[in-house]
Amino acid sequence: MLTLLEQLDKGVLWQSPGGIHPPQFKTLSNQSAIARLPLAKRFVVPVPLVGEQATLTVSVGDTVLKGQVLTEGSGFTYLPVHAPTSGKIVAIEQHATNHPSSLPTLSCIIESDGQDTWCELTTSNLAQLSKAEILGKIKQAGIAGMGGAAFPSHVKLNPASEIDLVIINGIECEPYITSDDRLMRDHSDEIIAGVAIIHHLLSPQRIIIAIEDNKPEAAHAMKAAISRSSLPQDMVRVTVIPTKYPSGGEKQLIQIITGKEVPSGAIPAQLGIVVHNVGTAYAIQDAIYHGKPLIERVVTLTGEHIGHPGNYWIPIGTTVADTLQSVSFTTSIDQKVIVGGPMMGYALADLDVPILKGTNCLLVPSPNEIAPDVDEKACIRCGECAVACPALLLPQQLFWHSKAQEYDKAASFNLKDCIECGCCSYVCPSDIPLVEYYRVAKSALKTAAEEKRQAEQAKIRFEARLKRLEDEKNAREAKAKEAAAKRQANMKASDKDAVAAAMARIAAKKAQTESHVNSEEASSSVAPTAADPKKAAVNAAIERAKAKKAAQANTSSVPVATNNAEDDKKAMIAAAVARAKAKKAAQEANATSPQESEPTTVTAIDDKQARVALAVAKAKAKKAALQHVTQQDDAGLASPIADTATLNELHILPTENKPAEQPADCSDQKPGADLSPEQIKKAKVAAAIAKAKAKKLAQNAEQEEQ
């Protein structure tokens, strides 16, 4: 069994399913060489010509040169847009585009200056360029597929897998279109030069140039160009295939040449095959060897309503209206202008739209060439559409689901594999525009897919936002925990320092207390300190008691019979002297002790002892006073006024001048009967003074206790 390469060398071909044989009408435009039309005055250049969105680098009022780059971008499928001629940018606005919908798109309006001045071009030597540099030049030249799909060429020339076979598509199977035919006749050497660049990039085992048998002149010209080139003669060959529509489709052509069928959803590169149009090969050599970007292409102007049908080099961006006006076309209301051929083309609603990179034909048919519009009839389920389908689809099911807007069900019948060749519509006896239904369904599915993609992206952004917020929250919590740990560590250290400081203060206070106690003990023989006022009061009471005892001793040493006013006066003086001494001792103690001494040094035990000592002193004084009164009563004295004052001073008697209780056997004589009025008055004054002093001492003691 022959291998694939051996079959290719022998020219073995396979049958492709489906297809039709419509009338060709090619002789109307392929009889003359490619010409040029007069330069238009106005050009409309869409910004997103091919691939991803681009950003304009020019503004209104700027002057541009022919071939100057107008956009920038960095996407994988991005292709730059170039100025088709020199002139001035007069507007950047939304303008109707060359599409069946005629929807507006952002466009750059250039007014030509008539000079058609080129920008600086850089030529290159293929041998001095690396593959990456070659691909970069192809990308910067803005080269896309010239067969109609307009897919970025640098992407197809940089496949992920190894390529064994390269097919150069020169089939051009659709009626009326002859641009590739004339390009192969007139520029075969340039096309072969582009094929050599493709060979240098992909290094395939074979290169097949496929041409239909209705183009014998083109096949002969390509064979002659191969013989003149430096390519290996056994590697590159021209294969002529039978005329059949749509044998020019990529998948159909691969099946005819190799017998392999590209699976649904797959691309030819997965089979080791790459297909390029002859126009693409010409543009590649123009970019590498001459540095020219893709700013013009060959367009077939044909139809019986074209005054000068033929093929012309037309700058990209030239409006359809200006192009047709240059070939003696007169517009009319009911005249159709079709972009592309009669099978896959579409009618324009507005002629003020630009020529694009994928525009290969403008067809202006007469009523004799195109059937009048007829009403759509019901499907009779004849099955002719299924027989004619080159993709082996079920057009009836696709039609029913598309008409019912059940686009998901239509997609389940491989709607995406439809190449919109129009064979089903061509053979339909009910005149159903099947391709139009399929296009609407594809557009709806594309819109739904885009909405789903945007929703998924929004979901991803939302989840990313939630994750970012959660990460920020966790970071804040971690930071707070770290700060708390630091504070806790600092607090532990400070607590240790505080404990140490407190211990130091306690030790210092203890030492101060001990020194204070020692100083009190040292000064206790002199006078009581202000830090212990109760002790001072006790000492004062003791001194008074001693003075009173001395007074009593003096009184008792004298016989009662000899007691007179002079002795009473001496006793009172002695008591007053004792009280003065006690008061002076207390004042000296208050003066010697610092005011800021802490009263808290007196403990509860000291207070209790002081109170006990005071009570004992009072009891002893009372007892001595009672004994003295008794002795005076026994001696026949009326009332010792000095003793009564003393008792009042010690809080023994009531504050009123009431006589002390008399024994039961006492006589009824009144106290102080033997004293003179002057002595009684002095005794009362002394008693009042003693009472006031005692009251003051008691108040001071209570304040110190509080």
XYZ file of C-alpha atoms in Angstrom:
706
model
C 0.000 0.000 0.000
C 1.318 3.400 -0.988
C 2.203 5.911 1.690
C 0.692 9.372 1.726
C 3.844 10.959 0.268
C 3.951 8.397 -2.516
C 0.306 9.034 -3.275
C 0.959 12.771 -3.388
C 3.887 12.260 -5.759
C 1.721 10.149 -8.079
C -1.097 12.708 -7.960
C -3.657 10.398 -6.403
C -6.882 12.217 -5.524
C -9.916 11.330 -3.422
C -13.569 12.186 -3.762
C -15.152 14.729 -1.432
C -18.800 14.340 -0.406
C -21.526 16.644 -1.642
C -20.877 19.656 -3.793
C -22.469 21.135 -6.903
C -21.488 22.367 -10.362
C -22.892 25.874 -10.870
C -22.074 27.947 -13.997
C -18.632 29.546 -13.779
C -18.909 32.978 -15.472
C -15.149 33.463 -15.016
C -14.277 34.578 -18.486
C -15.981 37.897 -17.840
C -13.090 39.112 -15.659
C -10.019 36.912 -16.262
C -9.188 37.988 -19.775
C -7.029 40.977 -18.821
C -4.079 41.444 -16.519
C -4.410 42.966 -13.077
C -4.729 46.745 -13.326
C -4.912 49.716 -10.955
C -7.702 52.196 -10.413
C -7.265 55.934 -9.866
C -6.435 56.858 -6.285
C -9.536 57.679 -4.279
C -9.815 60.922 -2.321
C -11.280 59.409 0.832
C -10.462 56.219 2.730
C -12.312 54.540 5.617
C -10.000 52.305 7.654
C -11.726 50.278 10.413
C -9.595 50.027 13.543
C -10.420 46.398 14.430
C -9.683 45.056 10.963
C -8.533 41.577 12.033
C -7.877 39.856 15.344
C -8.025 41.503 18.750
C -8.944 45.097 19.435
C -6.323 47.691 18.622
C -5.662 51.157 20.010
C -5.209 54.126 17.702
C -1.876 55.922 17.931
C -2.984 58.884 15.795
C -5.514 61.626 16.275
C -7.601 63.928 14.131
C -5.483 66.412 12.182
C -2.386 64.184 12.004
C -0.609 63.718 8.687
C 0.179 60.115 7.776
C 2.248 58.393 5.098
C 1.408 55.358 3.013
C 2.123 52.217 5.003
C 2.362 54.039 8.368
C 1.145 52.067 11.399
C -2.036 53.562 12.882
C -2.616 51.233 15.841
C -0.822 49.344 18.579
C -1.659 46.228 20.556
C -0.127 43.221 22.245
C -2.626 40.384 21.808
C -1.651 37.056 20.271
C -4.007 37.509 17.333
C -3.522 41.286 17.100
C -2.675 42.677 13.664
C -1.701 46.326 13.142
C -3.620 48.630 10.823
C -1.751 50.734 8.265
C -2.560 53.842 6.280
C -3.439 52.895 2.655
C -2.116 56.206 1.315
C -0.567 59.457 2.435
C -2.854 62.240 3.615
C -4.544 63.734 6.646
C -6.807 62.185 9.277
C -9.995 64.192 9.137
C -12.145 62.148 11.495
C -12.182 59.203 13.891
C -15.766 58.060 14.238
C -18.227 55.203 14.115
C -18.789 54.242 10.494
C -20.749 51.522 8.698
C -18.604 48.474 7.996
C -18.400 45.910 5.218
C -20.611 43.279 6.851
C -24.067 41.824 6.204
C -25.356 43.704 9.248
C -23.707 47.019 8.230
C -23.249 47.745 11.936
C -20.980 50.721 12.651
C -17.467 50.285 13.980
C -14.726 52.699 14.998
C -13.006 53.892 11.830
C -10.253 56.290 10.880
C -11.195 58.596 7.993
C -8.196 59.636 5.869
C -8.294 62.348 3.231
C -5.721 61.630 0.535
C -3.199 64.284 -0.481
C -2.850 62.698 -3.947
C 0.914 62.111 -3.513
C 0.674 58.496 -2.332
C 3.992 58.924 -0.518
C 5.407 55.809 1.139
C 6.808 55.753 4.626
C 10.331 54.415 5.119
C 10.440 50.724 4.179
C 12.988 48.184 5.441
C 14.031 45.369 3.117
C 15.408 42.100 4.501
C 17.482 39.111 3.467
C 15.773 35.849 4.340
C 19.064 34.114 5.117
C 19.935 36.728 7.750
C 16.619 36.468 9.625
C 15.660 34.004 12.309
C 12.263 32.337 12.308
C 11.092 34.563 15.156
C 12.130 37.675 13.222
C 10.342 36.423 10.100
C 7.150 35.798 12.072
C 7.501 39.226 13.672
C 7.762 40.922 10.275
C 4.729 39.006 9.003
C 2.757 40.088 12.035
C 3.847 43.720 11.824
C 2.879 43.734 8.149
C -0.695 42.873 9.191
C -0.948 39.847 6.885
C -4.132 37.787 7.170
C -5.620 34.990 5.102
C -6.561 36.342 1.677
C -8.994 33.576 0.802
C -11.873 35.208 2.654
C -11.534 34.035 6.278
C -8.849 36.672 7.074
C -7.241 34.635 9.884
C -3.873 36.033 11.138
C -1.160 34.338 9.093
C 1.566 34.490 11.753
C -0.582 32.241 13.946
C -0.936 29.566 11.261
C 2.786 29.777 10.503
C 3.655 29.073 14.139
C 1.826 25.802 14.875
C 2.207 23.811 18.053
C 2.890 20.529 16.243
C 5.145 19.429 13.395
C 3.864 20.097 9.880
C 4.303 17.438 7.185
C 2.261 18.934 4.363
C 1.646 22.491 3.168
C -1.166 23.110 0.677
C -1.185 26.351 -1.308
C -4.816 26.951 -2.188
C -5.332 28.206 -5.765
C -8.688 26.507 -6.304
C -10.952 29.585 -6.366
C -14.005 27.427 -7.016
C -16.775 30.004 -6.633
C -18.337 31.437 -9.814
C -17.300 34.889 -11.108
C -14.213 35.223 -8.855
C -10.885 35.250 -10.733
C -8.521 37.258 -8.482
C -6.360 34.248 -7.556
C -6.381 33.054 -11.152
C -4.952 36.322 -12.460
C -2.533 36.599 -9.528
C -1.050 33.176 -10.382
C -0.777 34.134 -14.032
C 0.771 37.565 -13.486
C 2.838 37.083 -10.302
C 3.746 33.408 -10.163
C 7.398 34.073 -9.259
C 6.413 36.240 -6.288
C 3.995 33.554 -5.092
C 6.729 30.894 -5.266
C 9.043 33.227 -3.337
C 6.387 33.416 -0.616
C 6.067 29.620 -0.716
C 9.842 29.387 -0.133
C 9.470 31.539 3.007
C 6.688 29.255 4.246
C 8.929 26.257 3.570
C 11.736 27.924 5.529
C 9.418 28.437 8.531
C 7.618 25.083 8.629
C 10.105 22.682 6.944
C 7.363 20.364 5.601
C 8.023 17.150 3.678
C 5.840 18.167 0.759
C 4.292 21.369 -0.647
C 1.259 20.987 -2.924
C -0.066 23.865 -5.032
C -3.698 22.913 -5.752
C -5.392 24.418 -8.855
C -8.704 23.511 -10.481
C -8.656 22.172 -14.015
C -10.617 25.207 -15.263
C -7.451 27.359 -14.817
C -4.903 25.773 -17.145
C -2.998 29.026 -17.664
C -2.499 29.478 -13.931
C -1.311 25.874 -13.507
C 1.207 26.286 -16.343
C 2.510 29.576 -14.902
C 3.027 28.050 -11.446
C 4.874 25.046 -12.801
C 7.191 27.334 -14.728
C 7.825 29.431 -11.606
C 8.706 26.317 -9.597
C 11.236 25.295 -12.196
C 12.867 28.730 -11.923
C 12.952 28.768 -8.119
C 15.540 27.377 -5.733
C 13.044 25.036 -4.111
C 13.657 21.264 -4.490
C 11.726 20.102 -7.533
C 10.708 16.842 -5.875
C 9.296 18.630 -2.858
C 7.027 21.211 -4.522
C 4.501 20.203 -7.132
C 1.328 21.510 -8.758
C -1.760 19.296 -8.391
C -4.707 19.910 -10.696
C -8.051 18.741 -9.299
C -11.474 18.485 -10.917
C -13.731 21.511 -10.912
C -16.338 21.185 -8.260
C -17.878 23.573 -5.797
C -16.859 23.933 -2.920
C -13.579 22.076 -3.409
C -11.772 25.258 -2.370
C -12.905 24.874 1.243
C -10.025 24.080 3.592
C -11.369 20.814 4.939
C -12.735 19.748 1.564
C -9.415 20.421 -0.157
C -7.507 18.410 2.464
C -9.872 15.498 1.943
C -9.435 15.671 -1.854
C -5.614 15.853 -1.667
C -4.908 13.440 1.202
C -8.101 11.478 1.790
C -8.040 12.554 5.447
C -11.056 14.075 7.118
C -10.515 16.827 9.684
C -12.554 15.892 12.783
C -15.297 18.160 14.028
C -13.858 20.880 16.237
C -10.283 20.157 15.127
C -7.926 22.166 12.934
C -5.746 20.905 10.063
C -2.549 21.560 12.033
C -3.503 18.669 14.334
C -3.165 16.412 11.296
C 0.192 17.950 10.365
C -1.307 20.004 7.515
C -1.384 23.763 6.906
C -3.345 25.487 4.109
C -2.488 28.975 2.787
C -3.966 30.998 -0.043
C -1.848 32.072 -3.005
C -2.643 35.698 -2.177
C -1.252 35.150 1.331
C 1.993 33.755 -0.101
C 2.330 36.832 -2.315
C 1.765 39.185 0.672
C 4.362 37.307 2.764
C 7.131 37.747 0.194
C 6.161 41.406 -0.261
C 6.536 41.999 3.493
C 9.854 40.124 3.912
C 11.724 41.183 0.771
C 10.266 44.662 0.245
C 9.086 45.640 3.740
C 5.594 46.470 2.506
C 2.618 45.987 4.830
C -0.668 44.551 3.582
C -2.422 47.735 2.447
C -3.844 46.570 -0.912
C -5.150 43.423 -2.540
C -6.484 42.103 -5.856
C -10.264 42.414 -6.128
C -12.422 41.036 -8.912
C -14.955 43.571 -10.220
C -17.435 41.626 -12.290
C -21.026 41.425 -13.418
C -22.840 42.647 -16.483
C -23.468 46.024 -14.836
C -19.729 46.685 -14.496
C -18.489 48.817 -17.365
C -14.899 47.495 -17.185
C -14.923 44.122 -15.442
C -11.583 42.716 -14.422
C -9.145 42.386 -11.516
C -7.663 45.475 -9.848
C -5.204 46.365 -7.115
C -7.413 48.252 -4.670
C -6.090 49.878 -1.461
C -7.730 48.599 1.709
C -10.076 51.263 3.016
C -11.316 52.398 -0.412
C -15.096 52.597 -0.301
C -17.203 50.319 -2.477
C -18.944 53.345 -3.967
C -15.636 54.928 -5.099
C -14.415 51.591 -6.451
C -17.509 50.956 -8.557
C -17.554 54.540 -9.767
C -14.036 54.040 -11.153
C -15.253 51.183 -13.396
C -18.253 53.022 -14.857
C -20.953 51.718 -12.548
C -24.241 53.609 -12.287
C -26.147 53.041 -9.080
C -29.859 52.363 -9.019
C -32.385 51.739 -6.284
C -33.039 48.053 -6.990
C -29.474 47.187 -8.000
C -27.737 44.589 -5.823
C -24.069 44.792 -5.007
C -22.709 41.525 -3.633
C -19.446 41.209 -1.729
C -17.918 37.854 -2.675
C -19.355 35.361 -5.131
C -22.958 34.447 -5.745
C -22.721 31.377 -3.477
C -21.119 32.696 -0.287
C -21.372 36.435 -0.792
C -23.772 38.898 0.823
C -25.570 41.959 -0.492
C -24.654 45.385 0.831
C -27.246 47.747 2.231
C -24.852 50.724 2.059
C -22.123 51.282 -0.541
C -20.184 53.705 1.667
C -18.294 50.820 3.278
C -14.595 49.990 2.869
C -12.760 47.234 1.029
C -11.280 44.846 3.618
C -8.431 42.325 3.593
C -10.871 39.469 2.971
C -12.773 41.212 0.160
C -11.897 39.320 -3.027
C -14.838 40.226 -5.287
C -17.541 42.834 -5.944
C -20.342 41.366 -8.008
C -22.874 43.646 -9.657
C -25.199 41.288 -11.555
C -27.865 42.193 -14.042
C -31.418 40.791 -13.900
C -30.312 38.216 -16.478
C -27.641 36.866 -14.104
C -29.595 36.698 -10.904
C -33.039 35.300 -10.310
C -35.662 37.605 -8.842
C -36.507 37.327 -5.188
C -39.168 34.717 -4.539
C -41.161 33.891 -1.450
C -40.025 31.116 0.823
C -42.103 27.948 0.609
C -42.588 25.099 3.018
C -39.966 22.409 3.226
C -41.023 19.258 1.358
C -38.325 17.115 2.978
C -36.875 16.069 -0.314
C -33.371 15.615 1.157
C -31.534 17.354 -1.680
C -29.830 19.674 0.794
C -28.383 16.732 2.703
C -27.034 15.215 -0.535
C -25.380 18.470 -1.599
C -23.847 19.295 1.814
C -20.044 18.931 1.555
C -19.733 18.774 5.375
C -22.104 15.782 5.664
C -24.535 17.694 7.897
C -28.331 17.496 8.165
C -29.524 20.848 6.802
C -33.209 20.071 7.463
C -32.707 19.628 11.217
C -30.483 22.699 11.321
C -33.157 24.701 9.526
C -36.030 23.592 11.788
C -34.142 24.299 15.012
C -32.774 27.590 13.718
C -36.204 28.772 12.599
C -37.675 27.798 15.996
C -34.793 29.643 17.697
C -33.731 26.401 19.358
C -30.108 27.272 18.896
C -28.794 24.766 21.425
C -30.417 21.908 19.518
C -29.051 23.275 16.254
C -25.586 23.314 17.820
C -26.033 19.666 18.778
C -26.286 18.894 15.045
C -22.782 20.374 14.477
C -23.943 23.743 13.217
C -20.416 25.104 13.731
C -19.115 22.774 10.991
C -21.247 24.491 8.381
C -18.976 26.413 5.979
C -21.904 28.448 4.624
C -21.096 27.364 1.085
C -24.731 27.760 -0.018
C -25.032 24.382 -1.716
C -28.154 23.556 0.286
C -29.836 26.832 -0.669
C -28.807 26.352 -4.296
C -30.535 22.973 -4.622
C -33.573 23.688 -2.414
C -36.776 23.457 -4.527
C -38.693 25.477 -1.914
C -36.374 28.487 -2.263
C -35.590 28.484 1.455
C -32.585 30.679 2.289
C -31.075 28.027 4.514
C -27.695 29.712 4.881
C -29.349 32.858 6.228
C -31.024 30.830 8.977
C -27.698 29.210 9.808
C -25.941 32.559 9.998
C -28.550 33.940 12.385
C -28.256 30.833 14.550
C -24.450 31.066 14.577
C -24.631 34.725 15.530
C -27.028 33.951 18.402
C -24.799 31.156 19.655
C -21.774 33.406 19.432
C -23.576 36.112 21.398
C -24.666 33.595 24.034
C -21.130 32.234 24.289
C -19.750 35.742 24.686
C -22.287 36.530 27.412
C -21.401 33.282 29.163
C -17.712 34.099 28.915
C -18.289 37.548 30.347
C -20.402 36.050 33.141
C -17.645 33.569 33.943
C -15.097 36.349 33.952
C -17.352 38.391 36.235
C -17.664 35.361 38.516
C -13.913 34.931 38.542
C -13.461 38.616 39.356
C -16.083 38.369 42.106
C -14.457 35.287 43.613
C -11.076 36.965 43.351
C -12.512 40.001 45.147
C -13.947 37.817 47.905
C -10.617 36.042 48.257
C -8.791 39.361 48.338
C -11.139 40.676 51.048
C -10.728 37.441 53.009
C -6.950 37.658 52.670
C -7.031 41.272 53.839
C -9.214 40.285 56.799
C -6.877 37.434 57.704
C -3.915 39.757 57.348
C -5.551 42.291 59.651
C -6.375 39.598 62.190
C -2.846 38.216 62.031
C -1.476 41.710 62.440
C -3.773 42.325 65.404
C -2.726 39.024 66.998
C 0.903 39.872 66.455
C 0.394 43.305 67.989
C -1.479 41.740 70.929
C 1.336 39.253 71.438
C 3.838 42.081 71.409
C 1.732 44.056 73.875
C 1.386 41.003 76.106
C 5.126 40.429 76.023
C 5.707 44.077 76.811
C 3.126 43.901 79.610
C 4.829 40.838 81.088
C 8.134 42.622 81.005
C 6.559 45.766 82.440
C 4.765 43.704 85.093
C 8.061 42.231 86.138
C 9.514 45.708 86.252
C 6.472 46.944 88.167
C 6.758 44.089 90.680
C 10.436 44.814 91.077
C 9.697 48.504 91.536
C 6.943 47.725 94.062
C 9.279 45.450 95.991
C 11.870 48.186 95.949
C 9.322 50.688 97.208
C 8.212 48.304 99.956
C 11.805 47.735 100.987
C 12.456 51.467 100.965
C 9.299 52.111 102.959
C 10.233 49.388 105.416
C 13.672 50.874 105.829
C 12.138 54.316 106.268
C 9.702 52.959 108.861
C 12.504 51.266 110.756
C 14.570 54.440 110.711
C 11.505 56.413 111.827
C 10.875 53.984 114.708
C 14.491 54.259 115.729
C 14.296 58.036 115.642
C 11.107 57.913 117.722
C 12.783 55.668 120.264
C 15.745 58.052 120.351
C 13.514 61.076 120.907
C 10.992 59.376 123.204
C 12.913 60.566 126.320
C 12.479 64.174 125.241
C 8.872 64.472 124.043
C 6.264 62.552 122.095
C 6.278 63.005 118.317
C 3.499 64.434 116.228
C 3.189 61.037 114.529
C 1.706 59.692 117.806
C -0.563 62.457 119.171
C -2.410 60.089 121.468
C 0.809 59.210 123.225
C 1.468 62.913 123.618
C -1.978 63.334 125.124
C -1.337 60.405 127.482
C 1.997 61.892 128.505
C 0.326 65.254 129.120
C -2.337 63.566 131.241
C 0.357 61.729 133.151
C 2.171 64.991 133.784
C -1.048 66.544 135.021
C -1.732 63.581 137.227
C 1.770 63.830 138.661
C 1.252 67.546 139.279
C -2.076 66.841 140.917
C -0.549 64.095 143.030
C 2.163 66.472 144.136
C -0.467 69.049 144.946
C -2.391 66.453 146.950
C 0.784 65.451 148.727
C 1.411 69.047 149.644
C -2.142 69.360 150.829
C -2.065 66.162 152.852
C 1.238 67.098 154.552
C -0.420 70.146 156.099
C -2.910 69.571 158.941
C -6.476 70.070 158.027
C -7.005 72.513 160.766
C -4.343 74.791 159.388
C -5.792 74.680 155.781
C -6.565 78.207 154.722
C -6.937 80.321 151.601
C -3.190 80.694 151.114
C -2.689 76.924 150.921
C -5.485 76.599 148.361
C -3.884 79.301 146.293
C -0.552 77.475 146.290
C -2.194 74.257 145.253
C -3.917 75.902 142.318
C -0.658 77.542 141.245
C 1.118 74.195 141.365
C -1.617 72.581 139.256
C -1.434 75.419 136.739
C 2.363 75.071 136.537
C 2.017 71.328 135.913
C -0.519 71.930 133.193
C 1.707 74.546 131.554
C 4.627 72.119 131.558
C 2.500 69.433 129.926
C 1.261 71.865 127.297
C 4.804 73.045 126.577
C 5.993 69.454 126.210
C 3.201 68.737 123.697
C 3.984 71.896 121.704
C 7.697 71.016 121.565
C 6.815 67.530 120.324
C 4.608 68.989 117.592
C 7.338 71.454 116.596
C 10.095 68.835 116.410
C 8.080 66.308 114.342
C 7.688 67.029 110.539
C 4.202 67.890 109.401
C 4.404 65.451 106.545
C 4.979 62.506 108.857
C 2.443 59.837 108.102
C -0.218 59.350 110.788
C -0.691 55.886 109.438
C 2.445 54.840 111.362
C 0.278 54.627 114.493
C -1.171 51.198 114.459
C -4.426 50.023 115.919
C -2.532 48.469 118.823
C -0.877 51.803 119.676
C -4.285 53.542 119.621
C -5.731 50.916 121.931
C -2.800 51.175 124.327
C -3.062 54.991 124.306
C -6.768 54.842 125.122
C -6.166 52.314 127.890
C -3.392 54.481 129.352
C -5.633 57.567 129.198
C -8.471 55.722 130.904
C -6.127 54.452 133.597
C -4.819 57.970 134.147
C -8.346 59.337 134.372
C -9.340 56.637 136.818
C -6.300 57.297 138.993
C -6.918 61.049 138.901
C -10.568 60.522 139.799
C -9.638 58.233 142.615
C -7.085 60.731 143.944
C -9.588 63.562 143.649
C -12.216 61.593 145.516
C -9.748 60.786 148.230
C -8.804 64.462 148.478
C -12.467 65.488 148.706
C -13.064 62.912 151.359
C -10.100 64.140 153.349
C -11.349 67.726 153.118
C -14.828 66.688 154.179
C -13.388 64.839 157.110
C -11.380 67.927 157.999
C -14.452 70.134 157.791
C -13.567 72.017 154.573
C -16.471 73.151 152.438
C -15.338 72.376 148.842
C -11.924 72.238 147.189
C -12.498 74.433 144.223
C -9.100 73.653 142.736
C -9.792 69.923 142.876
C -13.187 70.416 141.271
C -11.518 72.297 138.421
C -9.006 69.547 138.089
C -11.740 66.913 137.899
C -13.570 68.954 135.301
C -10.341 69.268 133.264
C -9.902 65.470 133.296
C -13.519 64.927 132.097
C -14.385 63.203 135.389
C -17.085 65.651 136.476
C -19.799 67.061 134.240
C -19.036 70.298 132.394
C -21.480 72.199 134.656
C -20.252 73.525 137.998
C -22.054 70.828 139.962
C -20.700 69.677 143.298
C -19.279 66.210 143.535
C -21.293 63.520 145.216
C -21.079 63.717 148.932
C -20.880 60.776 151.154
C -24.045 59.720 152.850
C -22.880 60.979 156.205
C -21.832 64.426 155.069
C -23.365 67.548 156.516
C -25.559 69.936 154.558
C -23.020 72.673 154.304
C -22.444 74.147 150.845
C -19.138 73.757 149.035
C -16.756 76.696 149.273
C -18.518 78.326 152.153
C -15.263 79.347 153.757
C -13.786 80.827 150.496
C -13.971 84.476 149.672
C -15.854 85.615 146.520
C -12.567 86.489 144.789
C -11.135 83.018 145.402
C -14.277 81.366 144.147
C -14.161 83.468 140.978
C -10.503 82.560 140.327
C -11.260 78.884 140.899
C -14.102 78.982 138.378
C -11.851 80.670 135.789
C -9.148 78.068 136.280
C -11.720 75.265 136.007
C -13.107 76.716 132.745
C -9.603 76.997 131.271
C -8.802 73.426 132.245
C -12.090 72.233 130.748
C -11.417 74.008 127.439
C -7.944 72.558 127.212
C -9.199 69.072 127.942
C -11.907 69.441 125.277
C -9.368 70.671 122.751
C -7.088 67.714 123.480
C -10.012 65.303 123.041
C -10.967 66.885 119.661
C -7.389 66.619 118.451
C -7.312 62.974 119.490
C -10.563 62.252 117.590
C -9.240 63.993 114.461
C -6.070 61.930 114.600
C -8.117 58.738 114.946
C -10.190 59.668 111.845
